[in-house]
PDB file of C-alpha atoms in Angstrom:
ATOM      1  CA  MET A   1     101.290 102.648   4.185  1.00 80.00           C
ATOM      2  CA  MET A   2     101.856 104.863   0.233  1.00 91.00           C
ATOM      3  CA  GLU A   3      98.648 106.428  -0.464  1.00 97.00           C
ATOM      4  CA  SER A   4      97.305 104.551  -3.248  1.00 98.00           C
ATOM      5  CA  ALA A   5      97.985 104.442  -7.139  1.00 98.00           C
ATOM      6  CA  LEU A   6      94.681 106.380  -7.824  1.00 98.00           C
ATOM      7  CA  GLU A   7      94.834 108.756  -5.247  1.00 98.00           C
ATOM      8  CA  GLN A   8      98.913 109.732  -6.350  1.00 98.00           C
ATOM      9  CA  ILE A   9      97.782 110.006 -10.031  1.00 98.00           C
ATOM     10  CA  LYS A  10      95.023 112.395  -9.188  1.00 98.00           C
ATOM     11  CA  LYS A  11      97.991 114.954  -7.950  1.00 98.00           C
ATOM     12  CA  TYR A  12      99.024 115.244 -11.392  1.00 98.00           C
ATOM     13  CA  THR A  13      96.007 114.664 -13.533  1.00 98.00           C
ATOM     14  CA  VAL A  14      91.831 115.282 -13.552  1.00 98.00           C
ATOM     15  CA  VAL A  15      90.715 111.823 -13.220  1.00 98.00           C
ATOM     16  CA  VAL A  16      87.133 110.913 -14.807  1.00 98.00           C
ATOM     17  CA  ALA A  17      85.166 107.563 -14.620  1.00 97.00           C
ATOM     18  CA  ASP A  18      84.594 105.916 -18.104  1.00 97.00           C
ATOM     19  CA  THR A  19      80.977 104.436 -17.846  1.00 96.00           C
ATOM     20  CA  GLY A  20      76.783 104.950 -18.422  1.00 95.00           C
ATOM     21  CA  ASP A  21      76.870 102.996 -15.255  1.00 95.00           C
ATOM     22  CA  PHE A  22      76.192 106.001 -12.580  1.00 92.00           C
ATOM     23  CA  ASN A  23      76.107 104.038  -9.977  1.00 92.00           C
ATOM     24  CA  ALA A  24      80.007 102.605 -10.289  1.00 92.00           C
ATOM     25  CA  ILE A  25      81.316 105.722  -9.768  1.00 91.00           C
ATOM     26  CA  GLU A  26      81.078 107.366  -6.429  1.00 90.00           C
ATOM     27  CA  GLU A  27      83.149 105.511  -4.370  1.00 91.00           C
ATOM     28  CA  TYR A  28      86.177 106.661  -6.874  1.00 96.00           C
ATOM     29  CA  LYS A  29      85.782 110.412  -6.505  1.00 95.00           C
ATOM     30  CA  PRO A  30      86.092 111.297 -10.147  1.00 97.00           C
ATOM     31  CA  GLN A  31      85.994 114.800 -11.410  1.00 97.00           C
ATOM     32  CA  ASP A  32      84.514 113.889 -14.877  1.00 98.00           C
ATOM     33  CA  ALA A  33      82.228 111.169 -16.676  1.00 97.00           C
ATOM     34  CA  THR A  34      82.561 109.783 -20.088  1.00 97.00           C
ATOM     35  CA  THR A  35      80.302 108.174 -22.261  1.00 96.00           C
ATOM     36  CA  ASN A  36      79.469 106.266 -25.237  1.00 96.00           C
ATOM     37  CA  PRO A  37      77.019 104.787 -27.066  1.00 95.00           C
ATOM     38  CA  SER A  38      78.241 101.328 -26.440  1.00 96.00           C
ATOM     39  CA  LEU A  39      78.413 102.373 -22.681  1.00 96.00           C
ATOM     40  CA  ILE A  40      74.852 103.511 -22.486  1.00 97.00           C
ATOM     41  CA  LEU A  41      73.505 100.207 -24.807  1.00 96.00           C
ATOM     42  CA  ALA A  42      75.329  98.411 -21.734  1.00 97.00           C
ATOM     43  CA  ALA A  43      73.522 100.438 -18.620  1.00 96.00           C
ATOM     44  CA  ALA A  44      70.325 100.398 -20.860  1.00 97.00           C
ATOM     45  CA  LYS A  45      70.195  96.384 -20.220  1.00 97.00           C
ATOM     46  CA  MET A  46      70.651  97.306 -16.538  1.00 97.00           C
ATOM     47  CA  SER A  47      67.202  96.562 -14.235  1.00 97.00           C
ATOM     48  CA  THR A  48      68.389  99.925 -12.073  1.00 96.00           C
ATOM     49  CA  TYR A  49      68.302 102.042 -15.006  1.00 97.00           C
ATOM     50  CA  GLN A  50      64.650 101.252 -16.637  1.00 97.00           C
ATOM     51  CA  PRO A  51      63.050 104.453 -15.634  1.00 97.00           C
ATOM     52  CA  LEU A  52      65.626 106.599 -17.331  1.00 97.00           C
ATOM     53  CA  VAL A  53      64.517 104.365 -20.506  1.00 97.00           C
ATOM     54  CA  GLU A  54      60.937 104.443 -19.781  1.00 97.00           C
ATOM     55  CA  GLN A  55      60.997 108.560 -19.027  1.00 97.00           C
ATOM     56  CA  ALA A  56      63.025 108.970 -22.978  1.00 98.00           C
ATOM     57  CA  ILE A  57      60.424 106.529 -24.607  1.00 97.00           C
ATOM     58  CA  LYS A  58      57.214 108.658 -22.754  1.00 96.00           C
ATOM     59  CA  TYR A  59      59.432 111.746 -24.161  1.00 97.00           C
ATOM     60  CA  GLY A  60      60.012 109.982 -27.894  1.00 97.00           C
ATOM     61  CA  ILE A  61      56.146 109.126 -28.076  1.00 96.00           C
ATOM     62  CA  ALA A  62      55.012 112.655 -26.281  1.00 96.00           C
ATOM     63  CA  ASN A  63      57.097 114.608 -29.114  1.00 95.00           C
ATOM     64  CA  GLY A  64      55.238 112.702 -31.849  1.00 92.00           C
ATOM     65  CA  GLY A  65      56.752 113.149 -35.614  1.00 96.00           C
ATOM     66  CA  SER A  66      57.550 109.906 -37.204  1.00 96.00           C
ATOM     67  CA  GLU A  67      58.428 106.219 -36.070  1.00 94.00           C
ATOM     68  CA  LYS A  68      61.754 107.563 -37.131  1.00 95.00           C
ATOM     69  CA  GLU A  69      61.939 110.345 -35.250  1.00 96.00           C
ATOM     70  CA  GLN A  70      60.090 109.712 -32.293  1.00 97.00           C
ATOM     71  CA  VAL A  71      62.913 106.958 -32.125  1.00 97.00           C
ATOM     72  CA  THR A  72      65.878 109.302 -32.575  1.00 97.00           C
ATOM     73  CA  ASN A  73      64.266 112.042 -29.719  1.00 97.00           C
ATOM     74  CA  ALA A  74      63.655 108.876 -27.409  1.00 98.00           C
ATOM     75  CA  MET A  75      67.933 108.202 -28.014  1.00 97.00           C
ATOM     76  CA  ASP A  76      68.515 111.385 -27.552  1.00 98.00           C
ATOM     77  CA  LYS A  77      66.562 112.079 -24.095  1.00 98.00           C
ATOM     78  CA  LEU A  78      68.061 108.738 -23.257  1.00 98.00           C
ATOM     79  CA  PHE A  79      71.615 109.918 -23.484  1.00 98.00           C
ATOM     80  CA  VAL A  80      70.725 113.131 -21.774  1.00 98.00           C
ATOM     81  CA  ASN A  81      68.677 111.602 -18.786  1.00 98.00           C
ATOM     82  CA  PHE A  82      71.995 109.038 -18.329  1.00 98.00           C
ATOM     83  CA  GLY A  83      74.073 112.288 -18.335  1.00 98.00           C
ATOM     84  CA  LEU A  84      71.642 114.344 -15.808  1.00 98.00           C
ATOM     85  CA  GLU A  85      72.325 111.468 -13.682  1.00 97.00           C
ATOM     86  CA  ILE A  86      75.934 111.317 -13.664  1.00 97.00           C
ATOM     87  CA  LEU A  87      75.743 115.164 -13.159  1.00 97.00           C
ATOM     88  CA  LYS A  88      74.456 114.728  -9.851  1.00 97.00           C
ATOM     89  CA  LYS A  89      77.479 112.065  -9.262  1.00 96.00           C
ATOM     90  CA  VAL A  90      79.877 114.286 -10.742  1.00 97.00           C
ATOM     91  CA  PRO A  91      81.236 117.993  -9.652  1.00 97.00           C
ATOM     92  CA  GLY A  92      82.787 118.821 -13.367  1.00 98.00           C
ATOM     93  CA  ARG A  93      81.228 117.959 -16.858  1.00 98.00           C
ATOM     94  CA  VAL A  94      79.862 114.794 -18.330  1.00 98.00           C
ATOM     95  CA  SER A  95      80.460 113.497 -22.490  1.00 98.00           C
ATOM     96  CA  THR A  96      77.470 112.586 -24.243  1.00 98.00           C
ATOM     97  CA  GLU A  97      78.259 111.236 -27.993  1.00 98.00           C
ATOM     98  CA  VAL A  98      76.690 111.990 -31.154  1.00 98.00           C
ATOM     99  CA  ASP A  99      75.542 109.113 -33.346  1.00 97.00           C
ATOM    100  CA  ALA A 100      78.058 107.973 -34.931  1.00 98.00           C
ATOM    101  CA  ARG A 101      76.416 107.005 -37.988  1.00 98.00           C
ATOM    102  CA  LEU A 102      76.634 111.018 -38.795  1.00 98.00           C
ATOM    103  CA  SER A 103      80.305 111.095 -38.336  1.00 98.00           C
ATOM    104  CA  PHE A 104      80.881 112.444 -42.243  1.00 98.00           C
ATOM    105  CA  ASP A 105      78.020 114.635 -42.469  1.00 99.00           C
ATOM    106  CA  LYS A 106      79.324 117.818 -40.443  1.00 98.00           C
ATOM    107  CA  GLU A 107      75.867 119.447 -40.548  1.00 98.00           C
ATOM    108  CA  ALA A 108      74.057 116.775 -39.088  1.00 98.00           C
ATOM    109  CA  MET A 109      76.511 116.427 -35.871  1.00 98.00           C
ATOM    110  CA  VAL A 110      76.343 120.314 -35.696  1.00 99.00           C
ATOM    111  CA  SER A 111      72.346 120.064 -35.394  1.00 98.00           C
ATOM    112  CA  ARG A 112      72.570 117.360 -33.441  1.00 98.00           C
ATOM    113  CA  ALA A 113      75.030 118.320 -31.035  1.00 98.00           C
ATOM    114  CA  ARG A 114      72.715 121.791 -31.025  1.00 98.00           C
ATOM    115  CA  ARG A 115      69.755 119.314 -30.119  1.00 98.00           C
ATOM    116  CA  LEU A 116      71.820 117.342 -26.797  1.00 98.00           C
ATOM    117  CA  ILE A 117      72.570 121.082 -25.634  1.00 98.00           C
ATOM    118  CA  SER A 118      68.958 122.112 -25.746  1.00 98.00           C
ATOM    119  CA  LEU A 119      67.916 119.197 -23.838  1.00 98.00           C
ATOM    120  CA  TYR A 120      70.354 119.630 -21.317  1.00 98.00           C
ATOM    121  CA  GLU A 121      69.317 123.005 -20.702  1.00 98.00           C
ATOM    122  CA  GLU A 122      65.570 121.884 -20.664  1.00 98.00           C
ATOM    123  CA  ALA A 123      66.511 119.768 -17.689  1.00 98.00           C
ATOM    124  CA  GLY A 124      68.339 123.051 -16.191  1.00 98.00           C
ATOM    125  CA  VAL A 125      71.554 122.037 -17.197  1.00 98.00           C
ATOM    126  CA  SER A 126      74.226 124.608 -18.483  1.00 98.00           C
ATOM    127  CA  LYS A 127      76.593 123.514 -21.481  1.00 98.00           C
ATOM    128  CA  GLU A 128      79.323 124.330 -19.245  1.00 98.00           C
ATOM    129  CA  ARG A 129      79.109 120.947 -17.814  1.00 98.00           C
ATOM    130  CA  ILE A 130      78.514 119.176 -20.944  1.00 98.00           C
ATOM    131  CA  LEU A 131      80.948 118.183 -23.949  1.00 98.00           C
ATOM    132  CA  ILE A 132      79.901 117.004 -27.058  1.00 98.00           C
ATOM    133  CA  LYS A 133      81.904 113.895 -27.777  1.00 98.00           C
ATOM    134  CA  LEU A 134      82.379 113.975 -32.109  1.00 98.00           C
ATOM    135  CA  SER A 135      84.354 110.993 -33.835  1.00 98.00           C
ATOM    136  CA  SER A 136      87.737 112.898 -35.143  1.00 99.00           C
ATOM    137  CA  THR A 137      87.063 112.326 -38.807  1.00 99.00           C
ATOM    138  CA  TRP A 138      87.818 115.617 -40.994  1.00 99.00           C
ATOM    139  CA  GLU A 139      83.881 116.007 -41.346  1.00 99.00           C
ATOM    140  CA  GLY A 140      83.943 115.642 -37.073  1.00 99.00           C
ATOM    141  CA  ILE A 141      86.574 117.865 -36.530  1.00 99.00           C
ATOM    142  CA  GLN A 142      85.194 121.427 -38.590  1.00 99.00           C
ATOM    143  CA  ALA A 143      81.698 120.265 -36.930  1.00 99.00           C
ATOM    144  CA  GLY A 144      83.726 120.441 -33.518  1.00 99.00           C
ATOM    145  CA  ARG A 145      85.649 123.877 -35.021  1.00 99.00           C
ATOM    146  CA  GLU A 146      81.990 124.994 -35.732  1.00 99.00           C
ATOM    147  CA  LEU A 147      80.563 124.292 -32.661  1.00 99.00           C
ATOM    148  CA  GLU A 148      83.273 125.732 -30.409  1.00 98.00           C
ATOM    149  CA  GLU A 149      83.122 129.333 -32.560  1.00 98.00           C
ATOM    150  CA  LYS A 150      79.799 129.852 -33.045  1.00 98.00           C
ATOM    151  CA  ASP A 151      77.872 128.673 -30.011  1.00 98.00           C
ATOM    152  CA  GLY A 152      80.371 128.008 -27.283  1.00 98.00           C
ATOM    153  CA  ILE A 153      79.893 124.443 -27.089  1.00 98.00           C
ATOM    154  CA  HIS A 154      82.631 122.362 -25.748  1.00 98.00           C
ATOM    155  CA  CYS A 155      83.511 119.172 -27.667  1.00 99.00           C
ATOM    156  CA  ASN A 156      85.182 116.130 -26.939  1.00 98.00           C
ATOM    157  CA  MET A 157      86.945 114.688 -30.249  1.00 98.00           C
ATOM    158  CA  THR A 158      87.206 110.804 -29.995  1.00 98.00           C
ATOM    159  CA  LEU A 159      87.789 107.963 -31.688  1.00 98.00           C
ATOM    160  CA  LEU A 160      91.458 109.601 -32.152  1.00 98.00           C
ATOM    161  CA  PHE A 161      94.091 107.076 -33.395  1.00 99.00           C
ATOM    162  CA  SER A 162      96.781 109.397 -35.832  1.00 98.00           C
ATOM    163  CA  PHE A 163      99.327 112.448 -35.068  1.00 98.00           C
ATOM    164  CA  ALA A 164      97.096 113.924 -37.975  1.00 98.00           C
ATOM    165  CA  GLN A 165      93.681 113.868 -36.116  1.00 99.00           C
ATOM    166  CA  ALA A 166      95.382 115.370 -32.893  1.00 99.00           C
ATOM    167  CA  VAL A 167      97.008 118.356 -35.171  1.00 98.00           C
ATOM    168  CA  ALA A 168      93.958 119.100 -37.143  1.00 99.00           C
ATOM    169  CA  CYS A 169      91.906 119.050 -33.673  1.00 99.00           C
ATOM    170  CA  ALA A 170      94.197 121.548 -31.846  1.00 98.00           C
ATOM    171  CA  GLU A 171      94.189 123.975 -34.986  1.00 98.00           C
ATOM    172  CA  ALA A 172      90.371 123.638 -34.757  1.00 98.00           C
ATOM    173  CA  ARG A 173      90.769 124.674 -31.200  1.00 98.00           C
ATOM    174  CA  VAL A 174      88.322 122.656 -29.733  1.00 98.00           C
ATOM    175  CA  THR A 175      87.967 122.159 -25.670  1.00 98.00           C
ATOM    176  CA  LEU A 176      89.198 118.563 -25.342  1.00 98.00           C
ATOM    177  CA  ILE A 177      90.694 115.273 -27.529  1.00 98.00           C
ATOM    178  CA  SER A 178      90.311 111.652 -26.087  1.00 98.00           C
ATOM    179  CA  PRO A 179      93.529 109.872 -28.243  1.00 98.00           C
ATOM    180  CA  PHE A 180      92.928 106.363 -27.253  1.00 98.00           C
ATOM    181  CA  VAL A 181      95.449 103.978 -25.697  1.00 98.00           C
ATOM    182  CA  GLY A 182      94.685 100.540 -25.515  1.00 98.00           C
ATOM    183  CA  ARG A 183      92.713  99.952 -28.990  1.00 98.00           C
ATOM    184  CA  ILE A 184      96.232 101.080 -30.499  1.00 98.00           C
ATOM    185  CA  LEU A 185      97.814  98.358 -28.458  1.00 98.00           C
ATOM    186  CA  ASP A 186      95.426  95.901 -29.418  1.00 98.00           C
ATOM    187  CA  TRP A 187      96.124  97.007 -32.862  1.00 98.00           C
ATOM    188  CA  TYR A 188      99.599  96.466 -32.667  1.00 98.00           C
ATOM    189  CA  LYS A 189      99.493  92.945 -30.698  1.00 98.00           C
ATOM    190  CA  GLU A 190      97.031  91.764 -33.653  1.00 98.00           C
ATOM    191  CA  ASN A 191      99.364  93.196 -36.526  1.00 98.00           C
ATOM    192  CA  THR A 192     103.097  92.404 -35.538  1.00 98.00           C
ATOM    193  CA  ASP A 193     104.700  89.586 -33.892  1.00 98.00           C
ATOM    194  CA  ARG A 194     105.120  91.724 -30.547  1.00 97.00           C
ATOM    195  CA  LYS A 195     102.810  90.803 -27.841  1.00 96.00           C
ATOM    196  CA  ASN A 196     104.185  91.985 -24.989  1.00 97.00           C
ATOM    197  CA  TYR A 197     104.878  95.520 -23.945  1.00 98.00           C
ATOM    198  CA  GLU A 198     106.217  97.775 -20.758  1.00 98.00           C
ATOM    199  CA  PRO A 199     104.244 100.535 -19.825  1.00 98.00           C
ATOM    200  CA  HIS A 200     106.671 103.250 -21.445  1.00 97.00           C
ATOM    201  CA  GLU A 201     107.279 101.062 -24.727  1.00 98.00           C
ATOM    202  CA  ASP A 202     103.090 100.853 -25.284  1.00 98.00           C
ATOM    203  CA  PRO A 203     102.256 102.306 -28.607  1.00 98.00           C
ATOM    204  CA  GLY A 204      99.480 103.856 -27.447  1.00 98.00           C
ATOM    205  CA  VAL A 205     101.424 105.107 -24.342  1.00 98.00           C
ATOM    206  CA  GLN A 206     103.817 106.902 -26.801  1.00 98.00           C
ATOM    207  CA  SER A 207     101.309 107.897 -28.853  1.00 98.00           C
ATOM    208  CA  VAL A 208      99.589 110.104 -26.648  1.00 98.00           C
ATOM    209  CA  THR A 209     102.688 111.287 -24.742  1.00 98.00           C
ATOM    210  CA  LYS A 210     103.803 112.834 -28.398  1.00 98.00           C
ATOM    211  CA  ILE A 211     100.528 114.661 -28.862  1.00 99.00           C
ATOM    212  CA  TYR A 212     100.399 115.965 -25.172  1.00 99.00           C
ATOM    213  CA  ASN A 213     104.145 117.505 -26.063  1.00 98.00           C
ATOM    214  CA  TYR A 214     103.078 118.862 -29.096  1.00 98.00           C
ATOM    215  CA  TYR A 215     100.518 120.440 -28.204  1.00 98.00           C
ATOM    216  CA  LYS A 216     102.010 121.918 -24.694  1.00 98.00           C
ATOM    217  CA  LYS A 217     105.067 122.700 -26.737  1.00 98.00           C
ATOM    218  CA  PHE A 218     103.147 125.109 -29.261  1.00 98.00           C
ATOM    219  CA  SER A 219     100.940 126.510 -26.324  1.00 98.00           C
ATOM    220  CA  TYR A 220      97.392 124.977 -27.701  1.00 98.00           C
ATOM    221  CA  THR A 221      94.791 125.613 -25.792  1.00 98.00           C
ATOM    222  CA  THR A 222      93.335 122.122 -26.487  1.00 98.00           C
ATOM    223  CA  VAL A 223      93.931 119.523 -23.489  1.00 98.00           C
ATOM    224  CA  VAL A 224      94.863 115.824 -23.414  1.00 99.00           C
ATOM    225  CA  MET A 225      92.384 113.238 -22.113  1.00 98.00           C
ATOM    226  CA  GLY A 226      93.788 109.585 -22.320  1.00 98.00           C
ATOM    227  CA  ALA A 227      91.141 107.023 -22.845  1.00 98.00           C
ATOM    228  CA  SER A 228      90.531 103.330 -23.525  1.00 97.00           C
ATOM    229  CA  PHE A 229      93.018 101.877 -21.457  1.00 98.00           C
ATOM    230  CA  ARG A 230      93.748  97.635 -21.293  1.00 98.00           C
ATOM    231  CA  ASN A 231      95.456  98.027 -18.145  1.00 98.00           C
ATOM    232  CA  THR A 232      96.787  99.845 -14.815  1.00 98.00           C
ATOM    233  CA  GLY A 233     100.201 100.248 -16.367  1.00 98.00           C
ATOM    234  CA  GLU A 234      99.304 102.100 -19.606  1.00 98.00           C
ATOM    235  CA  VAL A 235      97.256 104.474 -17.085  1.00 98.00           C
ATOM    236  CA  LYS A 236      99.996 105.164 -14.471  1.00 98.00           C
ATOM    237  CA  ALA A 237     102.383 105.959 -17.374  1.00 98.00           C
ATOM    238  CA  LEU A 238     100.324 109.013 -18.656  1.00 98.00           C
ATOM    239  CA  ALA A 239     100.384 110.776 -14.938  1.00 98.00           C
ATOM    240  CA  GLY A 240     100.794 114.106 -15.602  1.00 98.00           C
ATOM    241  CA  CYS A 241      98.180 114.093 -19.303  1.00 98.00           C
ATOM    242  CA  ASP A 242      95.865 116.800 -18.292  1.00 98.00           C
ATOM    243  CA  LEU A 243      92.981 114.390 -17.725  1.00 98.00           C
ATOM    244  CA  LEU A 244      92.794 110.455 -18.176  1.00 98.00           C
ATOM    245  CA  THR A 245      89.466 108.897 -18.449  1.00 98.00           C
ATOM    246  CA  ILE A 246      89.520 105.353 -16.922  1.00 98.00           C
ATOM    247  CA  SER A 247      86.438 102.160 -16.928  1.00 98.00           C
ATOM    248  CA  PRO A 248      85.433 101.737 -13.047  1.00 97.00           C
ATOM    249  CA  GLY A 249      86.963  98.187 -13.130  1.00 97.00           C
ATOM    250  CA  LEU A 250      90.670  99.628 -13.559  1.00 98.00           C
ATOM    251  CA  LEU A 251      89.747 102.458 -10.922  1.00 98.00           C
ATOM    252  CA  GLY A 252      88.914  99.769  -8.624  1.00 97.00           C
ATOM    253  CA  GLU A 253      92.253  98.270  -9.276  1.00 98.00           C
ATOM    254  CA  LEU A 254      93.990 101.473  -9.042  1.00 98.00           C
ATOM    255  CA  SER A 255      92.970 102.083  -5.581  1.00 97.00           C
ATOM    256  CA  GLN A 256      93.968  99.180  -4.728  1.00 97.00           C
ATOM    257  CA  ASP A 257      97.386  99.132  -5.791  1.00 98.00           C
ATOM    258  CA  HIS A 258      99.999 101.276  -3.634  1.00 97.00           C
ATOM    259  CA  SER A 259     103.162 101.440  -5.819  1.00 97.00           C
ATOM    260  CA  ALA A 260     104.847 104.616  -6.318  1.00 97.00           C
ATOM    261  CA  VAL A 261     103.437 106.661  -9.014  1.00 98.00           C
ATOM    262  CA  THR A 262     106.275 109.237 -11.126  1.00 98.00           C
ATOM    263  CA  CYS A 263     104.524 112.324 -13.001  1.00 98.00           C
ATOM    264  CA  SER A 264     105.339 110.988 -17.014  1.00 98.00           C
ATOM    265  CA  LEU A 265     104.251 114.156 -18.853  1.00 98.00           C
ATOM    266  CA  THR A 266     104.957 117.515 -17.964  1.00 98.00           C
ATOM    267  CA  PRO A 267     104.752 120.915 -19.382  1.00 98.00           C
ATOM    268  CA  GLN A 268     108.473 121.494 -19.022  1.00 98.00           C
ATOM    269  CA  GLY A 269     109.704 118.554 -20.275  1.00 98.00           C
ATOM    270  CA  ALA A 270     107.245 119.157 -23.352  1.00 98.00           C
ATOM    271  CA  LYS A 271     108.927 122.174 -24.153  1.00 98.00           C
ATOM    272  CA  GLU A 272     112.250 120.262 -24.463  1.00 97.00           C
ATOM    273  CA  CYS A 273     111.083 117.866 -27.090  1.00 97.00           C
ATOM    274  CA  ASP A 274     111.967 118.304 -30.624  1.00 97.00           C
ATOM    275  CA  LEU A 275     108.736 117.716 -32.223  1.00 98.00           C
ATOM    276  CA  GLU A 276     108.199 120.511 -35.289  1.00 98.00           C
ATOM    277  CA  LYS A 277     105.295 122.617 -36.165  1.00 98.00           C
ATOM    278  CA  VAL A 278     102.743 121.023 -38.628  1.00 98.00           C
ATOM    279  CA  HIS A 279      99.801 122.889 -40.576  1.00 98.00           C
ATOM    280  CA  LEU A 280      97.099 120.421 -42.196  1.00 98.00           C
ATOM    281  CA  ASP A 281      94.429 121.605 -44.344  1.00 98.00           C
ATOM    282  CA  GLU A 282      92.065 119.066 -45.209  1.00 98.00           C
ATOM    283  CA  LYS A 283      94.288 117.527 -47.930  1.00 98.00           C
ATOM    284  CA  SER A 284      97.206 117.439 -46.277  1.00 98.00           C
ATOM    285  CA  PHE A 285      95.095 115.728 -43.233  1.00 98.00           C
ATOM    286  CA  ARG A 286      93.642 112.920 -45.435  1.00 98.00           C
ATOM    287  CA  TRP A 287      96.807 112.018 -46.644  1.00 98.00           C
ATOM    288  CA  LEU A 288      99.148 112.036 -43.115  1.00 98.00           C
ATOM    289  CA  HIS A 289      95.930 110.417 -41.850  1.00 98.00           C
ATOM    290  CA  ASN A 290      95.954 107.515 -44.864  1.00 98.00           C
ATOM    291  CA  GLU A 291     100.100 107.263 -44.191  1.00 98.00           C
ATOM    292  CA  ASP A 292      98.911 105.964 -40.577  1.00 98.00           C
ATOM    293  CA  ARG A 293      97.494 102.038 -41.159  1.00 98.00           C
ATOM    294  CA  MET A 294      96.730 101.657 -37.509  1.00 98.00           C
ATOM    295  CA  ALA A 295      94.726 104.609 -37.347  1.00 98.00           C
ATOM    296  CA  VAL A 296      92.709 104.139 -40.130  1.00 98.00           C
ATOM    297  CA  GLU A 297      91.836 100.830 -39.507  1.00 98.00           C
ATOM    298  CA  LYS A 298      90.901 101.638 -35.488  1.00 98.00           C
ATOM    299  CA  LEU A 299      88.889 104.805 -36.727  1.00 98.00           C
ATOM    300  CA  SER A 300      87.108 103.248 -39.021  1.00 98.00           C
ATOM    301  CA  ASP A 301      86.464 100.174 -36.872  1.00 98.00           C
ATOM    302  CA  GLY A 302      85.243 102.442 -33.907  1.00 98.00           C
ATOM    303  CA  ILE A 303      82.534 103.851 -35.693  1.00 98.00           C
ATOM    304  CA  ARG A 304      81.417 100.779 -36.723  1.00 98.00           C
ATOM    305  CA  LYS A 305      81.265  99.594 -33.431  1.00 98.00           C
ATOM    306  CA  PHE A 306      79.592 102.488 -32.076  1.00 97.00           C
ATOM    307  CA  ALA A 307      77.256 102.775 -35.121  1.00 98.00           C
ATOM    308  CA  ALA A 308      76.495  98.639 -34.332  1.00 98.00           C
ATOM    309  CA  ASP A 309      75.277  99.552 -31.111  1.00 97.00           C
ATOM    310  CA  ALA A 310      73.707 102.864 -31.709  1.00 97.00           C
ATOM    311  CA  ILE A 311      71.549 100.554 -33.627  1.00 98.00           C
ATOM    312  CA  LYS A 312      71.093  98.118 -31.087  1.00 98.00           C
ATOM    313  CA  LEU A 313      69.264 100.405 -28.853  1.00 97.00           C
ATOM    314  CA  GLU A 314      67.461 101.874 -31.618  1.00 97.00           C
ATOM    315  CA  ALA A 315      65.682  98.756 -31.869  1.00 97.00           C
ATOM    316  CA  MET A 316      65.568  97.984 -28.065  1.00 97.00           C
ATOM    317  CA  ILE A 317      64.010 101.791 -27.693  1.00 97.00           C
ATOM    318  CA  LYS A 318      61.277 100.780 -31.030  1.00 96.00           C
ATOM    319  CA  GLU A 319      60.235  97.538 -29.421  1.00 95.00           C
ATOM    320  CA  ARG A 320      59.664  99.199 -25.897  1.00 94.00           C
ATOM    321  CA  MET A 321      58.056 102.111 -28.143  1.00 93.00           C
ATOM    322  CA  PHE A 322      55.805  99.786 -29.870  1.00 89.00           C
ATOM    323  CA  ASN A 323      54.906  97.928 -26.523  1.00 90.00           C
ATOM    324  CA  VAL A 324      53.828 101.338 -24.622  1.00 88.00           C
ATOM    325  CA  LYS A 325      52.132 102.367 -27.692  1.00 85.00           C
ATOM    326  CA  ASN A 326      49.997  98.800 -27.432  1.00 86.00           C
ATOM    327  CA  GLY A 327      49.480  99.068 -24.204  1.00 81.00           C
ATOM    328  CA  GLN A 328      51.664  96.269 -23.576  1.00 73.00           C
TER     329      GLN A 328
END
């Protein structure tokens, strides 16, 4: 019997688990793991993870300050608590996301990233094992540039939908980008007459392929981690990408799939593509990104959704905090 598709993909690509439910990842042996506010919210509701939530709330209360400060501190601690547990299960790195509500405030993103790293370091984990996730707005990309240059903090630029965003990230020399695949497919299904795509015709797959080829052709050090998959066909079509972050559900499907996987993306193939080098300052970035309706809509939608889940998580923490303070 042929090896599973998952084992074949691992020969070409670093496989990353996309989840906050760290008990769901051990069997797939990913190298790294990624989280986001929506995944942490889902995990924080599970009974298994209540001790992590309780510890974060106690930390928030113990550090004092206004109620808002206590809740913010508890949120940061909760994200780090999940990250610490995930790092016990993966040999590589975990990605921890800065609050999406700060997506247009460079200074606040830098400050929050430094705070998250300090919490990891207090727990004995080096910043080398952490990727700080930032929204790929102009402000987020410049925050990434500063964190990489001044602090040596590695960044993972998320909610990336446009070629403009990818170019700006490469020029900022961030460690890693997470171009989204499935959410691009969602947009095309919702906004065009076409409802079905073969994997290599999938607009999300084509977007990541173009970005990968551009980075490798022009020897950028930033690595590409395809994200947000809707089916295993998309994952297999991007075999060869530097990294792919995949949900436990799709990791399970790939481990049961014994069809042949070929390497689609290679540095050699990228060198032969006909892409031209682009330079973007802020004005040209905003213009080029704005020309891509899909990317504009999906970036703003993604920020709103992550912000909404952060607000839900905050409300949950606030209520639990109130109960702890009142001895309930």
